[in-house]
Coordinates of C-alpha atoms in Angstrom, one line a residue:
M1 CA 0.0 0.0 0.0
K2 CA 1.6 3.2 -1.2
R3 CA 1.7 6.2 1.2
E4 CA 3.0 9.7 0.9
K5 CA 6.5 10.3 2.2
G6 CA 6.4 11.4 5.8
Y7 CA 2.7 10.5 6.3
N8 CA 3.4 8.6 9.5
V9 CA 5.3 11.5 11.2
S10 CA 2.8 13.4 13.3
T11 CA 2.8 15.6 16.4
D12 CA -0.8 14.8 17.1
P13 CA -1.7 12.1 19.6
P14 CA -2.5 8.8 17.9
I15 CA -6.0 7.8 17.3
R16 CA -6.9 5.3 20.1
V17 CA -8.7 2.3 18.6
L18 CA -10.6 -0.5 20.4
L19 CA -11.2 -3.7 18.3
V20 CA -14.2 -5.9 19.0
D21 CA -14.6 -9.1 17.0
D22 CA -15.0 -12.7 17.9
H23 CA -12.6 -14.0 15.2
Q24 CA -9.0 -13.8 16.3
T25 CA -7.8 -13.8 12.7
M26 CA -9.8 -10.6 12.1
I27 CA -8.4 -9.0 15.3
W28 CA -4.9 -9.9 14.2
G29 CA -5.3 -8.5 10.7
L30 CA -6.9 -5.3 12.0
R31 CA -4.1 -4.8 14.6
K32 CA -1.4 -5.3 12.0
L33 CA -3.2 -2.8 9.7
I34 CA -3.4 -0.2 12.3
E35 CA 0.1 -0.7 13.6
S36 CA 1.3 -0.1 10.0
E37 CA 0.2 3.5 10.4
G38 CA 3.0 4.2 12.8
N39 CA 2.3 6.9 15.4
T40 CA -1.0 8.1 13.9
M41 CA -3.0 5.2 15.2
Q42 CA -2.8 2.9 18.2
V43 CA -4.7 -0.3 19.2
V44 CA -5.5 0.2 22.9
G45 CA -7.6 -2.9 23.5
C46 CA -9.4 -5.9 22.0
A47 CA -12.5 -7.7 23.0
A48 CA -14.4 -10.8 21.7
D49 CA -17.8 -10.4 23.3
C50 CA -20.3 -7.8 24.5
A51 CA -19.2 -7.9 28.1
G52 CA -15.6 -7.6 27.2
A53 CA -16.3 -4.7 24.8
L54 CA -18.1 -2.7 27.5
A55 CA -15.4 -3.4 30.0
Q56 CA -12.6 -2.4 27.6
A57 CA -14.4 0.7 26.5
R58 CA -14.6 1.9 30.1
A59 CA -11.0 0.9 30.8
V60 CA -9.1 2.3 27.9
S61 CA -11.2 5.3 26.7
P62 CA -10.8 4.7 22.9
D63 CA -11.4 7.4 20.3
V64 CA -12.9 4.9 17.8
I65 CA -14.4 1.4 18.4
V66 CA -14.3 -1.0 15.5
L67 CA -17.2 -3.3 16.2
D68 CA -18.5 -6.5 14.6
L69 CA -22.3 -6.8 14.7
D70 CA -22.3 -10.6 15.3
L71 CA -20.2 -11.7 18.4
D72 CA -20.4 -15.5 18.5
G73 CA -24.1 -15.6 17.8
T74 CA -25.0 -12.6 20.0
S75 CA -25.9 -9.2 18.4
S76 CA -23.8 -6.3 19.5
L77 CA -26.6 -3.9 18.6
G78 CA -27.8 -4.3 22.2
I79 CA -24.7 -2.7 23.7
L80 CA -24.0 -0.1 20.9
A81 CA -25.8 2.7 22.7
D82 CA -24.0 1.9 26.0
L83 CA -20.7 1.8 24.2
V84 CA -21.2 5.3 22.8
K85 CA -22.6 6.7 26.1
G86 CA -20.1 5.0 28.4
S87 CA -16.9 5.8 26.5
G88 CA -17.7 8.8 24.3
A89 CA -16.1 6.9 21.4
R90 CA -17.3 6.9 17.8
V91 CA -18.3 3.4 16.6
L92 CA -17.4 2.0 13.2
V93 CA -19.3 -1.1 12.4
L94 CA -17.2 -3.6 10.5
S95 CA -19.7 -6.1 9.3
G96 CA -20.0 -9.2 7.1
T97 CA -23.7 -8.8 6.6
R98 CA -25.3 -6.9 3.7
D99 CA -28.7 -6.9 5.4
A100 CA -29.9 -3.3 5.1
S101 CA -32.2 -3.6 8.2
Q102 CA -29.3 -4.6 10.4
L103 CA -27.0 -1.9 9.2
D104 CA -29.7 0.7 9.5
A105 CA -30.4 -0.5 13.1
A106 CA -26.7 -0.1 13.9
V107 CA -26.8 3.6 12.8
L108 CA -30.0 4.2 14.7
H109 CA -28.3 2.8 17.8
G110 CA -25.4 5.2 17.5
A111 CA -22.9 3.9 15.0
R112 CA -21.2 6.7 13.0
G113 CA -19.9 4.6 10.2
V114 CA -20.3 1.2 8.5
V115 CA -17.7 -0.7 6.5
G116 CA -17.9 -4.2 5.0
K117 CA -15.4 -6.8 6.1
D118 CA -14.4 -7.1 2.4
A119 CA -13.5 -3.4 2.2
A120 CA -9.9 -2.5 1.1
A121 CA -7.4 -1.7 3.9
D122 CA -7.2 1.9 2.9
V123 CA -11.0 2.3 3.2
V124 CA -11.0 0.9 6.8
L125 CA -8.2 3.3 7.8
Q126 CA -9.8 6.3 6.1
A127 CA -13.1 5.5 7.9
I128 CA -11.4 5.4 11.2
R129 CA -9.8 8.8 10.5
K130 CA -13.0 10.4 9.4
L131 CA -14.9 9.2 12.5
H132 CA -12.2 10.5 14.7
Q133 CA -12.5 13.9 12.9
G134 CA -16.2 13.9 13.8
E135 CA -17.5 12.9 10.4
L136 CA -19.8 10.1 9.2
W137 CA -18.8 7.2 7.0
L138 CA -22.0 6.0 5.5
D139 CA -23.0 5.2 2.0
Q140 CA -25.7 7.2 0.2
G141 CA -28.2 4.3 0.2
L142 CA -28.0 3.9 4.0
L143 CA -28.3 7.6 4.6
G144 CA -31.3 7.8 2.3
R145 CA -33.1 5.0 4.1
I146 CA -32.4 6.6 7.5
F147 CA -33.8 10.0 6.4
D148 CA -36.8 8.3 4.7
D149 CA -37.6 6.6 8.0
M150 CA -37.4 9.9 9.8
R151 CA -39.7 11.6 7.4
N152 CA -42.1 8.8 6.8
P153 CA -42.4 6.5 9.9
P154 CA -43.4 2.9 9.2
K155 CA -47.1 2.4 8.5
R156 CA -49.3 0.9 11.2
R157 CA -50.0 -2.1 9.0
K158 CA -46.3 -3.1 9.1
A159 CA -46.5 -3.1 12.9
D160 CA -49.7 -5.1 12.8
A161 CA -48.1 -7.7 10.6
G162 CA -45.2 -8.0 13.0
A163 CA -47.6 -8.3 15.9
D164 CA -49.5 -11.0 14.2
K165 CA -46.3 -13.0 13.7
I166 CA -45.4 -12.6 17.3
A167 CA -48.9 -13.7 18.3
S168 CA -48.3 -17.0 16.5
L169 CA -45.5 -17.9 18.9
T170 CA -45.9 -20.2 21.8
A171 CA -45.3 -18.9 25.3
K172 CA -41.9 -20.6 25.4
E173 CA -41.0 -19.2 22.0
R174 CA -42.0 -15.7 23.1
Q175 CA -39.8 -16.1 26.2
I176 CA -36.9 -17.0 24.0
C177 CA -37.4 -14.0 21.8
D178 CA -37.6 -11.7 24.7
L179 CA -34.4 -13.0 26.2
I180 CA -32.6 -12.6 22.9
A181 CA -33.9 -9.1 22.4
A182 CA -32.6 -8.3 25.9
G183 CA -29.1 -9.6 25.0
G184 CA -29.4 -13.0 26.6
G185 CA -26.1 -14.4 25.5
G186 CA -25.1 -17.3 23.3
N187 CA -27.1 -20.5 22.8
K188 CA -25.5 -22.3 25.7
A189 CA -26.2 -19.5 28.2
L190 CA -29.7 -19.1 26.9
A191 CA -30.4 -22.8 27.2
Q192 CA -29.2 -22.7 30.8
T193 CA -31.4 -19.7 31.7
L194 CA -34.4 -21.6 30.3
F195 CA -33.5 -24.9 31.9
I196 CA -33.6 -26.7 28.5
S197 CA -31.1 -28.6 26.4
D198 CA -29.2 -27.0 23.6
H199 CA -31.0 -29.4 21.2
T200 CA -34.4 -28.3 22.5
L201 CA -33.4 -24.6 22.1
R202 CA -32.3 -25.2 18.5
N203 CA -35.7 -26.8 17.8
H204 CA -37.5 -23.8 19.3
L205 CA -35.3 -21.4 17.3
T206 CA -36.0 -23.2 14.0
S207 CA -39.7 -22.8 14.7
I208 CA -39.3 -19.2 15.7
Y209 CA -37.4 -18.4 12.5
H210 CA -40.0 -20.0 10.4
K211 CA -42.9 -18.1 12.1
L212 CA -41.3 -14.7 12.0
G213 CA -39.6 -15.0 8.6
V214 CA -36.1 -14.5 9.8
T215 CA -33.0 -16.6 9.2
N216 CA -30.7 -16.2 12.2
R217 CA -30.4 -14.8 15.7
L218 CA -29.2 -11.4 14.5
D219 CA -32.2 -11.1 12.3
L220 CA -34.4 -12.1 15.2
Y221 CA -32.9 -9.5 17.4
V222 CA -33.5 -6.8 14.9
F223 CA -37.1 -8.0 14.3
M224 CA -37.9 -8.0 18.0
T225 CA -36.3 -4.6 18.9
T226 CA -37.9 -3.0 15.8
Q227 CA -41.3 -4.4 16.7
R228 CA -41.0 -3.0 20.3
A229 CA -40.2 0.4 18.9
E230 CA -43.3 0.5 16.7
P231 CA -46.1 2.7 18.0
Q232 CA -48.9 0.7 19.6
E233 CA -51.8 3.2 19.7
R234 CA -54.3 3.0 16.9

């Protein structure tokens, strides 16, 4: 990667970056990328789950948090607002998903930028710099959807359709959905909370996905939190 001569010589403090991803190879690659920037950027911490991310954000006071949306099956959307509020950092979502609803939800929860995991190295570095400077790093399509939602809130019939789907769930399925929406941890922790086996939990999740029209736990989290945010008065 070609850089201008003298680019890494700076009298400004380095941008302090916290990396949050459950894949160690991704953490390693991001660390190496940021370290290649010399004294302009510095990795001040790493975390692999939601609890670790919150703890590290409080401990190291990063300027920018690079955050994966899916942390070992648990959505990080549930901690995004707390990350922003607790540390004052700007959050850059580094995501493997192209699901527009999930990326939109991340921005609505406080993310200032979104970059795909397949983005070029220079794009990731530029996004970190822009966020640190107080700017946004969002594509036009995402910005357009956010502004459209602000100008034209979802219609009541959409909320009714979601409510009808939720009404089709059994009591146990609804309990599982509520726990996931509240950030109930991975499958093992969720099964222990419910006093059921991992196999039984997987069967429940298969049924829930079919009834709600979602494909995974991250989709389910977005569906439930969005449904809760819909106006209920008629």
